[in-house]
Tab-separated table of C-alpha atoms in Angstrom:
chain	number	residue	atom	x	y	z
A	1	MET	CA	42.530	-62.026	69.313
A	2	THR	CA	40.245	-58.661	69.212
A	3	LEU	CA	39.569	-57.167	65.421
A	4	THR	CA	39.211	-53.633	65.493
A	5	MET	CA	36.316	-52.329	63.774
A	6	ASN	CA	36.264	-49.268	61.895
A	7	THR	CA	33.305	-47.413	63.379
A	8	ARG	CA	33.558	-44.265	61.002
A	9	GLN	CA	30.216	-44.357	58.518
A	10	GLN	CA	30.351	-43.859	55.375
A	11	GLU	CA	29.408	-40.579	53.887
A	12	PRO	CA	26.323	-40.928	51.640
A	13	GLU	CA	27.187	-39.795	48.052
A	14	GLN	CA	26.928	-36.518	47.255
A	15	ASP	CA	23.359	-35.295	45.732
A	16	SER	CA	24.511	-34.210	42.533
A	17	THR	CA	21.533	-32.136	41.962
A	18	LYS	CA	22.931	-29.801	45.081
A	19	THR	CA	25.286	-27.156	45.126
A	20	ALA	CA	28.098	-26.641	47.344
A	21	THR	CA	25.866	-23.983	49.262
A	22	GLY	CA	23.142	-27.073	49.886
A	23	ARG	CA	20.271	-25.367	47.877
A	24	ALA	CA	18.768	-27.400	44.853
A	25	ASP	CA	20.419	-26.912	41.595
A	26	TRP	CA	17.256	-24.615	39.675
A	27	ARG	CA	18.643	-25.318	35.753
A	28	LYS	CA	17.569	-28.931	36.347
A	29	GLN	CA	14.440	-28.256	38.087
A	30	VAL	CA	13.574	-25.706	35.930
A	31	THR	CA	14.740	-27.859	32.543
A	32	GLU	CA	12.096	-30.588	33.574
A	33	LEU	CA	9.426	-27.930	33.431
A	34	VAL	CA	10.127	-25.616	30.573
A	35	GLN	CA	8.048	-26.876	27.488
A	36	PRO	CA	9.860	-27.058	24.050
A	37	LYS	CA	9.494	-24.065	21.999
A	38	GLN	CA	6.392	-24.313	18.933
A	39	SER	CA	7.970	-23.783	15.650
A	40	LYS	CA	5.769	-20.854	14.241
A	41	LEU	CA	4.911	-21.108	10.420
A	42	ARG	CA	5.829	-18.023	9.137
A	43	PRO	CA	2.670	-17.288	6.710
A	44	VAL	CA	3.367	-18.047	3.221
A	45	PRO	CA	3.521	-14.556	0.477
A	46	VAL	CA	0.382	-14.723	-1.604
A	47	GLU	CA	1.581	-14.687	-5.343
A	48	PRO	CA	0.933	-11.637	-7.972
A	49	GLU	CA	-0.828	-14.014	-10.092
A	50	ALA	CA	-3.515	-15.370	-7.349
A	51	THR	CA	-3.889	-11.925	-6.151
A	52	ALA	CA	-4.753	-10.788	-9.182
A	53	LEU	CA	-7.133	-13.949	-9.579
A	54	LEU	CA	-8.517	-13.247	-6.516
A	55	LEU	CA	-9.159	-9.386	-7.456
A	56	TYR	CA	-11.210	-10.389	-10.463
A	57	LEU	CA	-13.651	-13.204	-9.412
A	58	ALA	CA	-14.488	-10.498	-6.194
A	59	GLU	CA	-15.348	-8.529	-8.981
A	60	ILE	CA	-17.023	-10.339	-11.515
A	61	ARG	CA	-19.207	-12.433	-8.513
A	62	THR	CA	-21.765	-9.404	-7.640
A	63	ASP	CA	-22.734	-11.799	-4.756
A	64	ALA	CA	-19.500	-13.204	-3.834
A	65	SER	CA	-18.639	-13.449	-0.159
A	66	ILE	CA	-15.602	-14.279	1.364
A	67	CYS	CA	-16.410	-17.818	2.008
A	68	SER	CA	-17.447	-18.764	-1.715
A	69	LEU	CA	-14.027	-16.962	-3.041
A	70	ARG	CA	-11.950	-18.964	-0.705
A	71	LYS	CA	-13.849	-22.209	-2.248
A	72	GLU	CA	-13.114	-20.564	-5.553
A	73	MET	CA	-9.512	-20.094	-5.100
A	74	GLU	CA	-8.577	-23.343	-3.271
A	75	SER	CA	-10.321	-25.376	-6.869
A	76	ARG	CA	-8.537	-22.806	-9.486
A	77	THR	CA	-5.328	-22.560	-7.570
A	78	GLY	CA	-4.878	-25.777	-5.505
A	79	ARG	CA	-4.142	-23.560	-2.616
A	80	ARG	CA	-6.625	-22.744	0.736
A	81	LEU	CA	-6.504	-19.001	1.429
A	82	SER	CA	-7.214	-18.350	5.440
A	83	ARG	CA	-10.379	-16.095	5.361
A	84	CYS	CA	-7.903	-13.658	7.519
A	85	THR	CA	-5.805	-13.460	3.892
A	86	VAL	CA	-8.594	-12.962	2.128
A	87	VAL	CA	-10.339	-9.799	3.807
A	88	ASN	CA	-6.599	-8.318	4.207
A	89	LEU	CA	-6.246	-8.536	0.330
A	90	LEU	CA	-9.546	-7.193	-0.406
A	91	GLN	CA	-8.808	-4.106	2.035
A	92	LYS	CA	-5.575	-3.598	1.032
A	93	HIS	CA	-6.504	-3.330	-2.991
A	94	GLY	CA	-9.955	-1.423	-2.014
A	95	VAL	CA	-12.125	-4.081	-3.135
A	96	VAL	CA	-15.630	-3.842	-1.801
A	97	LEU	CA	-18.022	-6.819	-2.209
A	98	GLY	CA	-21.493	-6.309	-3.062
A	99	ASN	CA	-22.743	-7.170	0.226
A	100	GLN	CA	-20.293	-4.915	1.547
A	101	ALA	CA	-20.746	-2.180	-0.366
A	102	GLY	CA	-23.935	-0.729	1.889
A	103	GLY	CA	-21.897	-0.806	4.898
A	104	LEU	CA	-18.781	0.855	3.704
A	105	SER	CA	-20.598	3.438	2.570
A	106	SER	CA	-22.480	4.200	5.547
A	107	LEU	CA	-19.145	3.741	7.661
A	108	GLU	CA	-17.349	6.506	5.457
A	109	GLN	CA	-20.568	9.104	5.686
A	110	LYS	CA	-20.342	8.710	9.330
A	111	ILE	CA	-16.715	9.550	9.158
A	112	VAL	CA	-17.283	12.745	6.416
A	113	LYS	CA	-20.033	13.913	8.799
A	114	GLY	CA	-17.524	13.911	12.586
A	115	ASP	CA	-20.059	10.941	13.934
A	116	PRO	CA	-18.241	9.022	16.348
A	117	VAL	CA	-16.983	5.464	14.710
A	118	SER	CA	-14.953	3.279	16.849
A	119	PRO	CA	-10.866	3.054	16.116
A	120	GLY	CA	-10.888	-0.493	14.220
A	121	GLN	CA	-13.883	0.912	11.726
A	122	ARG	CA	-11.563	4.016	11.035
A	123	THR	CA	-8.930	1.832	9.848
A	124	GLN	CA	-11.033	-0.249	7.957
A	125	ALA	CA	-12.322	2.819	6.410
A	126	PHE	CA	-8.647	4.177	5.635
A	127	ARG	CA	-7.852	1.206	4.303
A	128	MET	CA	-10.070	0.340	1.878
A	129	ASN	CA	-9.917	3.971	0.738
A	130	PRO	CA	-6.876	6.022	1.561
A	131	ALA	CA	-8.164	9.137	0.326
A	132	LEU	CA	-10.833	9.456	3.164
A	133	SER	CA	-7.769	9.851	5.415
A	134	GLU	CA	-6.975	13.051	3.957
A	135	HIS	CA	-10.176	14.361	4.362
A	136	ARG	CA	-10.575	18.187	5.690
A	137	GLY	CA	-6.674	17.793	6.116
A	138	PRO	CA	-4.176	19.642	4.146
A	139	GLY	CA	-3.625	17.060	2.362
A	140	GLU	CA	-6.941	17.457	0.316
A	141	GLY	CA	-7.674	20.202	-1.958
A	142	ILE	CA	-10.727	22.131	-1.972
A	143	SER	CA	-10.952	22.942	-5.891
A	144	PRO	CA	-8.996	21.760	-8.977
A	145	GLY	CA	-5.628	22.604	-9.048
A	146	ASP	CA	-5.372	23.488	-5.285
A	147	VAL	CA	-3.460	20.585	-4.119
A	148	LEU	CA	-1.425	17.628	-6.082
A	149	ALA	CA	-0.217	14.843	-4.797
A	150	GLN	CA	3.543	13.494	-6.684
A	151	SER	CA	5.256	10.195	-6.251
A	152	ILE	CA	7.436	7.646	-7.644
A	153	PHE	CA	7.625	4.217	-7.363
A	154	PRO	CA	8.273	1.096	-8.830
A	155	LEU	CA	6.443	-0.477	-11.941
A	156	LEU	CA	7.442	-4.077	-11.171
A	157	PRO	CA	8.836	-4.137	-7.554
A	158	GLY	CA	10.810	-7.151	-6.836
A	159	ARG	CA	11.556	-8.446	-10.135
A	160	PRO	CA	15.624	-8.812	-10.839
A	161	ASP	CA	15.844	-7.925	-14.254
A	162	GLU	CA	15.674	-4.717	-16.056
A	163	GLN	CA	12.138	-4.484	-15.478
A	164	GLY	CA	12.602	-4.486	-11.831
A	165	LYS	CA	14.377	-0.625	-12.481
A	166	TRP	CA	11.328	0.848	-14.371
A	167	GLN	CA	9.831	3.873	-12.323
A	168	VAL	CA	6.188	4.997	-12.131
A	169	CYS	CA	6.084	9.507	-11.974
A	170	ALA	CA	2.572	10.010	-11.056
A	171	VAL	CA	1.000	12.911	-10.055
A	172	VAL	CA	-2.616	13.158	-8.846
A	173	ASP	CA	-4.994	15.915	-8.249
A	174	THR	CA	-6.630	15.917	-4.740
A	175	TRP	CA	-9.688	17.117	-6.314
A	176	GLY	CA	-11.466	14.034	-7.843
A	177	MET	CA	-8.201	12.257	-8.306
A	178	VAL	CA	-7.393	13.290	-12.147
A	179	ALA	CA	-3.612	11.545	-12.602
A	180	PHE	CA	-0.653	12.406	-15.001
A	181	VAL	CA	1.340	9.475	-15.087
A	182	ASP	CA	5.018	8.904	-17.170
A	183	LEU	CA	7.635	5.301	-17.141
A	184	GLN	CA	10.948	6.646	-16.824
A	185	PRO	CA	13.972	4.060	-17.003
A	186	ASN	CA	14.779	5.109	-13.241
A	187	ALA	CA	13.735	7.619	-10.146
A	188	THR	CA	15.643	10.919	-10.827
A	189	GLN	CA	14.907	14.482	-9.940
A	190	ASP	CA	15.184	15.430	-14.013
A	191	GLY	CA	12.027	12.802	-14.707
A	192	ALA	CA	9.801	14.310	-11.646
A	193	VAL	CA	10.020	17.507	-13.597
A	194	ASP	CA	9.774	16.284	-16.806
A	195	LEU	CA	6.573	15.326	-15.620
A	196	LEU	CA	5.212	18.211	-14.229
A	197	HIS	CA	6.781	20.656	-17.124
A	198	TYR	CA	5.477	18.850	-20.459
A	199	HIS	CA	2.360	17.272	-18.892
A	200	VAL	CA	0.545	18.128	-16.236
A	201	LEU	CA	1.440	22.403	-15.977
A	202	PRO	CA	0.415	22.572	-20.052
A	203	TRP	CA	-2.968	20.626	-19.275
A	204	TYR	CA	-3.679	22.795	-15.984
A	205	GLU	CA	-2.863	25.965	-18.504
A	206	GLU	CA	-5.766	24.199	-20.773
A	207	GLN	CA	-8.466	24.019	-18.646
A	208	GLY	CA	-7.459	27.736	-17.658
A	209	ALA	CA	-6.553	26.573	-13.741
A	210	ARG	CA	-3.586	26.709	-11.523
A	211	VAL	CA	-1.812	24.548	-9.789
A	212	ARG	CA	-1.414	25.717	-6.017
A	213	CYS	CA	0.707	22.928	-4.489
A	214	LEU	CA	2.228	19.881	-4.597
A	215	GLU	CA	2.756	17.715	-2.034
A	216	THR	CA	5.558	15.256	-1.688
A	217	SER	CA	7.313	13.088	0.719
A	218	ARG	CA	10.407	13.763	2.551
A	219	ALA	CA	12.657	11.715	0.093
A	220	THR	CA	15.585	13.654	-1.091
A	221	LEU	CA	14.526	13.058	-4.444
A	222	PHE	CA	11.927	15.725	-3.907
A	223	ALA	CA	13.468	17.409	-1.062
A	224	GLY	CA	16.641	19.834	-0.790
A	225	ASP	CA	18.244	23.111	-0.535
A	226	ALA	CA	15.333	25.505	-2.422
A	227	ARG	CA	18.317	27.168	-4.038
A	228	GLU	CA	20.416	24.097	-5.492
A	229	HIS	CA	17.656	21.288	-5.290
A	230	VAL	CA	16.425	20.782	-8.862
A	231	TYR	CA	12.583	20.099	-8.428
A	232	GLU	CA	12.736	22.482	-5.379
A	233	VAL	CA	14.153	25.567	-7.812
A	234	TYR	CA	11.325	24.425	-10.697
A	235	LEU	CA	8.148	24.849	-7.938
A	236	ASN	CA	9.850	28.135	-7.133
A	237	LEU	CA	10.162	29.211	-10.765
A	238	HIS	CA	7.002	28.473	-11.426
A	239	GLY	CA	5.546	30.106	-8.078
A	240	ILE	CA	4.173	26.851	-6.692
A	241	ALA	CA	3.962	26.006	-3.160
A	242	HIS	CA	5.860	23.065	-1.846
A	243	ARG	CA	4.344	20.439	1.269
A	244	LEU	CA	6.222	17.552	2.735
A	245	ARG	CA	4.133	15.258	4.109
A	246	GLY	CA	4.272	15.165	8.242
A	247	ARG	CA	7.270	12.783	9.378
A	248	LEU	CA	4.152	11.432	11.415
A	249	LEU	CA	1.699	10.558	8.339
A	250	PRO	CA	2.052	8.174	6.056
A	251	THR	CA	4.634	8.801	3.655
A	252	VAL	CA	2.392	9.028	0.412
A	253	ASN	CA	-0.503	11.086	0.299
A	254	GLY	CA	-4.302	9.316	0.499
A	255	TYR	CA	-4.798	10.115	-2.917
A	256	MET	CA	-1.930	9.046	-4.193
A	257	ALA	CA	-2.057	5.768	-2.364
A	258	ARG	CA	-6.147	4.866	-3.582
A	259	PHE	CA	-4.827	5.876	-7.299
A	260	LYS	CA	-2.024	2.791	-6.729
A	261	GLN	CA	-4.901	0.524	-5.658
A	262	VAL	CA	-6.352	1.404	-8.933
A	263	LEU	CA	-3.113	1.216	-10.739
A	264	THR	CA	-2.373	-1.778	-9.332
A	265	ASN	CA	-5.521	-4.217	-9.642
A	266	ARG	CA	-6.236	-2.338	-13.388
A	267	PHE	CA	-2.655	-2.484	-14.783
A	268	LEU	CA	-0.237	-4.057	-12.885
A	269	PHE	CA	-1.540	-7.415	-12.310
A	270	PRO	CA	-3.035	-7.908	-15.557
A	271	LEU	CA	0.787	-6.695	-16.972
A	272	ARG	CA	2.253	-8.883	-14.887
A	273	LYS	CA	-0.139	-11.755	-16.050
A	274	SER	CA	0.374	-10.823	-19.728
A	275	MET	CA	4.416	-11.291	-19.390
A	276	GLU	CA	4.488	-14.669	-17.841
A	277	GLY	CA	6.210	-17.255	-20.401
A	278	CYS	CA	6.687	-14.914	-22.543
A	279	VAL	CA	9.740	-12.033	-23.876
A	280	PRO	CA	8.950	-9.086	-21.540
A	281	PRO	CA	7.592	-6.298	-23.428
A	282	SER	CA	9.679	-3.583	-24.229
A	283	PHE	CA	10.114	0.049	-22.538
A	284	GLY	CA	8.593	2.208	-25.204
A	285	THR	CA	5.699	-0.349	-25.257
A	286	VAL	CA	4.714	-0.743	-21.454
A	287	ARG	CA	5.398	3.328	-21.377
A	288	THR	CA	2.738	3.410	-24.007
A	289	GLN	CA	0.168	1.361	-22.723
A	290	LEU	CA	0.837	3.229	-19.576
A	291	ILE	CA	0.059	6.578	-20.696
A	292	LEU	CA	-3.549	5.101	-22.764
A	293	TRP	CA	-4.736	3.310	-19.340
A	294	VAL	CA	-4.488	6.286	-17.737
A	295	ARG	CA	-6.398	7.960	-20.156
A	296	HIS	CA	-9.148	5.495	-20.045
A	297	TYR	CA	-9.286	5.983	-16.061
A	298	ASN	CA	-9.677	9.612	-16.040
A	299	GLU	CA	-12.494	9.487	-18.835
A	300	THR	CA	-14.195	6.633	-18.055
A	301	HIS	CA	-13.009	4.642	-14.515
A	302	PRO	CA	-16.053	5.708	-11.518
A	303	LEU	CA	-14.245	5.799	-8.241
A	304	PRO	CA	-16.371	4.684	-5.309
A	305	GLY	CA	-16.732	6.242	-2.051
A	306	TYR	CA	-15.858	9.013	-0.702
A	307	ARG	CA	-15.199	11.372	-2.858
A	308	ASN	CA	-16.180	10.762	-6.343
A	309	GLU	CA	-18.931	8.623	-5.937
A	310	ASN	CA	-18.405	6.461	-8.228
A	311	ARG	CA	-18.246	9.342	-11.102
A	312	PRO	CA	-14.936	9.073	-13.491
A	313	PRO	CA	-11.743	11.538	-12.364
A	314	LEU	CA	-12.667	13.620	-15.265
A	315	THR	CA	-16.198	13.742	-14.747
A	316	PHE	CA	-15.900	14.893	-11.181
A	317	TRP	CA	-13.613	17.716	-11.505
A	318	ARG	CA	-15.261	18.863	-14.529
A	319	GLN	CA	-18.452	19.206	-12.690
A	320	HIS	CA	-17.278	20.713	-9.393
A	321	ARG	CA	-15.012	23.306	-10.729
A	322	GLY	CA	-15.255	26.645	-9.290
């Protein structure tokens, strides 16, 4: 008896890595080669209290360096700040270390003279002293009262309570950085006009000077139909020109930005510190403190660099008047 053999050979199992077309599945190959995505740690923001301490140390330590500031901050707060963080905070708030003052002054002089500087140097100088960015531009006055900048901004941004709604209304003369401020419950057109009507214009009348132009952002608080907008109508009534910031420029005039640096360092940070663990001061108390501080700023606070060169605002304003 002859056995019939099945001559058909058993077909090999289909390779799971191949598709119906016979080509290998690219997904498996790529998956094996792709490296797992590394999670990036986001930088932890520096608390206002820590920033205030850093700026204070930079001011009182005449021989301070970035390295020494980092070490002292770590010993006091237990947090190690990177070199980049310290440099950025100092530049943001316009604080110059003693060993850097000469270099920054030289850089400012080059920019004022029109000498060539690198884009990085120019950016650094403008960040340390935003007023320099207005040099010879339409946002810089050539005499007292020629160009004033006005802005409204939160006193204590980020606070969820009532104090977080308080607004600082400020006007700064770009000739010497003489400042006028008022604390208001919220930002309104009437509040912006009140500061001009009851404080700014009367002071210039007493000095025998005239306000010629006010520069503001394009926010609806300041800009609108010249026939209907309260702020616009008031300026027209008093023959004051209104210039809006260019769309490609920072929204705030450089002299106003410089004033905000000083206000933050000298008034807001100490105010935050004094409010820690205490009953928040009343609106009237903070308003009085702010007005007194601005008086001190105008009369005695030396402003380094362009264009005051260590002279207080009123000293510069009066020396160069006319």
